[in-house]
């Protein structure tokens, strides 16, 4: 079927080389910074007695300690790299932007929670 709007770009494209666009580079940098901040904030929050809000992370933290948190973050990065590599440029940008939005939102929430509970204080 065709909508008559011209050739459509496939959802998934097998590539040998993925070229990093400027928007992809910016989104990757944002994701990596927010992920590191999320890890540090999670470790700080759990160290002062706050409970992890993500059930999967909570179970893995309880079972494996900090390694459980790293396992979740590693799996998320593998999924993210796979999606970025397989999706078209446009869809990869959307995929990265959605992941960045969630990661930054969680980091902002964690920061606000730690500040509100007095677990950390601004200098």
C-alpha positions as a LaTeX table, in Angstrom:
\begin{tabular}{lrrr}
\hline
Residue & $x$ (\AA) & $y$ (\AA) & $z$ (\AA) \\
\hline
Unk1 & 0.00 & 0.00 & 0.00 \\
Unk2 & 1.10 & 3.51 & $-0.64$ \\
Unk3 & $-0.29$ & 6.83 & 0.45 \\
Unk4 & 0.96 & 8.46 & $-2.70$ \\
Unk5 & 3.36 & 10.71 & $-0.77$ \\
Unk6 & 6.51 & 9.35 & $-2.38$ \\
Unk7 & 8.95 & 6.67 & $-1.29$ \\
Unk8 & 8.73 & 5.70 & 2.35 \\
Unk9 & 11.77 & 5.06 & 4.49 \\
Unk10 & 11.77 & 1.61 & 6.12 \\
Unk11 & 11.43 & 1.44 & 9.90 \\
Unk12 & 14.48 & $-0.80$ & 10.33 \\
Unk13 & 17.52 & $-0.65$ & 8.11 \\
Unk14 & 20.44 & $-3.04$ & 8.31 \\
Unk15 & 23.61 & $-1.00$ & 8.20 \\
Unk16 & 27.26 & $-1.73$ & 8.20 \\
Unk17 & 28.10 & 1.81 & 9.21 \\
Unk18 & 26.00 & 4.18 & 11.29 \\
Unk19 & 26.91 & 7.80 & 10.84 \\
Unk20 & 26.56 & 10.00 & 13.91 \\
Unk21 & 24.48 & 13.04 & 13.08 \\
Unk22 & 24.83 & 16.21 & 15.16 \\
Unk23 & 21.44 & 15.66 & 16.76 \\
Unk24 & 22.36 & 12.07 & 17.59 \\
Unk25 & 25.64 & 13.19 & 19.15 \\
Unk26 & 23.87 & 15.80 & 21.28 \\
Unk27 & 21.22 & 13.31 & 22.39 \\
Unk28 & 23.84 & 10.66 & 23.20 \\
Unk29 & 25.80 & 13.16 & 25.30 \\
Unk30 & 22.63 & 14.16 & 27.16 \\
Unk31 & 21.69 & 10.51 & 27.74 \\
Unk32 & 25.14 & 9.58 & 29.04 \\
Unk33 & 25.35 & 12.55 & 31.42 \\
Unk34 & 21.81 & 11.95 & 32.70 \\
Unk35 & 22.49 & 8.22 & 33.11 \\
Unk36 & 25.62 & 8.83 & 35.18 \\
Unk37 & 23.70 & 11.37 & 37.28 \\
Unk38 & 20.84 & 8.89 & 37.73 \\
Unk39 & 23.25 & 6.18 & 38.91 \\
Unk40 & 24.93 & 8.54 & 41.39 \\
Unk41 & 21.60 & 9.88 & 42.66 \\
Unk42 & 20.17 & 6.37 & 43.03 \\
Unk43 & 23.22 & 5.21 & 44.95 \\
Unk44 & 23.04 & 8.30 & 47.17 \\
Unk45 & 19.32 & 7.91 & 47.81 \\
Unk46 & 19.51 & 4.25 & 48.70 \\
Unk47 & 22.54 & 4.88 & 50.91 \\
Unk48 & 20.52 & 7.37 & 53.01 \\
Unk49 & 17.56 & 5.01 & 53.30 \\
Unk50 & 15.28 & 6.03 & 50.44 \\
Unk51 & 13.56 & 3.23 & 48.53 \\
Unk52 & 14.14 & 2.75 & 44.80 \\
Unk53 & 10.96 & 3.54 & 42.89 \\
Unk54 & 11.54 & 1.19 & 39.94 \\
Unk55 & 10.47 & $-2.30$ & 41.01 \\
Unk56 & 12.94 & $-4.09$ & 38.74 \\
Unk57 & 15.85 & $-1.96$ & 39.93 \\
Unk58 & 14.73 & $-2.38$ & 43.55 \\
Unk59 & 14.73 & $-6.19$ & 43.21 \\
Unk60 & 18.11 & $-6.23$ & 41.48 \\
Unk61 & 19.59 & $-3.83$ & 44.03 \\
Unk62 & 18.30 & $-6.06$ & 46.82 \\
Unk63 & 19.68 & $-9.18$ & 45.17 \\
Unk64 & 22.98 & $-7.95$ & 43.75 \\
Unk65 & 23.67 & $-4.60$ & 45.40 \\
Unk66 & 25.07 & $-1.85$ & 43.16 \\
Unk67 & 25.89 & $-4.45$ & 40.50 \\
Unk68 & 22.13 & $-4.87$ & 40.00 \\
Unk69 & 21.80 & $-1.18$ & 39.19 \\
Unk70 & 24.72 & $-1.38$ & 36.75 \\
Unk71 & 23.12 & $-4.45$ & 35.13 \\
Unk72 & 19.88 & $-2.53$ & 34.45 \\
Unk73 & 21.76 & 0.48 & 33.08 \\
Unk74 & 23.97 & $-1.74$ & 30.90 \\
Unk75 & 20.92 & $-3.56$ & 29.49 \\
Unk76 & 19.24 & $-0.21$ & 28.76 \\
Unk77 & 22.34 & 1.00 & 26.91 \\
Unk78 & 22.53 & $-2.22$ & 24.85 \\
Unk79 & 18.86 & $-1.78$ & 23.92 \\
Unk80 & 19.47 & 1.88 & 23.10 \\
Unk81 & 22.51 & 1.20 & 20.91 \\
Unk82 & 20.64 & $-1.58$ & 19.11 \\
Unk83 & 17.66 & 0.65 & 18.40 \\
Unk84 & 19.87 & 3.51 & 17.29 \\
Unk85 & 21.82 & 1.21 & 14.96 \\
Unk86 & 18.77 & $-0.38$ & 13.36 \\
Unk87 & 16.36 & 2.52 & 13.01 \\
Unk88 & 16.33 & 5.02 & 10.19 \\
Unk89 & 17.95 & 8.40 & 10.95 \\
Unk90 & 14.60 & 10.06 & 11.63 \\
Unk91 & 13.30 & 7.24 & 13.83 \\
Unk92 & 16.64 & 6.93 & 15.61 \\
Unk93 & 16.45 & 10.62 & 16.50 \\
Unk94 & 12.94 & 10.15 & 17.91 \\
Unk95 & 14.06 & 7.02 & 19.80 \\
Unk96 & 17.04 & 8.82 & 21.36 \\
Unk97 & 14.94 & 11.90 & 22.17 \\
Unk98 & 12.33 & 9.82 & 23.98 \\
Unk99 & 14.99 & 7.97 & 25.95 \\
Unk100 & 16.72 & 11.26 & 26.80 \\
Unk101 & 13.42 & 12.77 & 27.95 \\
Unk102 & 12.74 & 9.87 & 30.31 \\
Unk103 & 16.30 & 9.76 & 31.65 \\
Unk104 & 16.51 & 13.51 & 32.25 \\
Unk105 & 13.04 & 13.51 & 33.86 \\
Unk106 & 14.04 & 10.73 & 36.26 \\
Unk107 & 17.25 & 12.56 & 37.11 \\
Unk108 & 15.40 & 15.82 & 37.81 \\
Unk109 & 12.86 & 13.96 & 39.95 \\
Unk110 & 15.60 & 12.17 & 41.91 \\
Unk111 & 17.43 & 15.44 & 42.49 \\
Unk112 & 14.26 & 17.13 & 43.74 \\
Unk113 & 13.47 & 14.17 & 45.99 \\
Unk114 & 16.94 & 14.14 & 47.55 \\
Unk115 & 16.77 & 17.89 & 48.13 \\
Unk116 & 13.22 & 17.77 & 49.53 \\
Unk117 & 14.00 & 14.97 & 51.97 \\
Unk118 & 17.17 & 16.69 & 53.12 \\
Unk119 & 19.25 & 13.69 & 52.03 \\
Unk120 & 21.52 & 16.15 & 50.25 \\
Unk121 & 21.76 & 19.88 & 50.60 \\
Unk122 & 22.90 & 22.58 & 48.26 \\
Unk123 & 26.09 & 24.34 & 49.34 \\
\hline
\end{tabular}
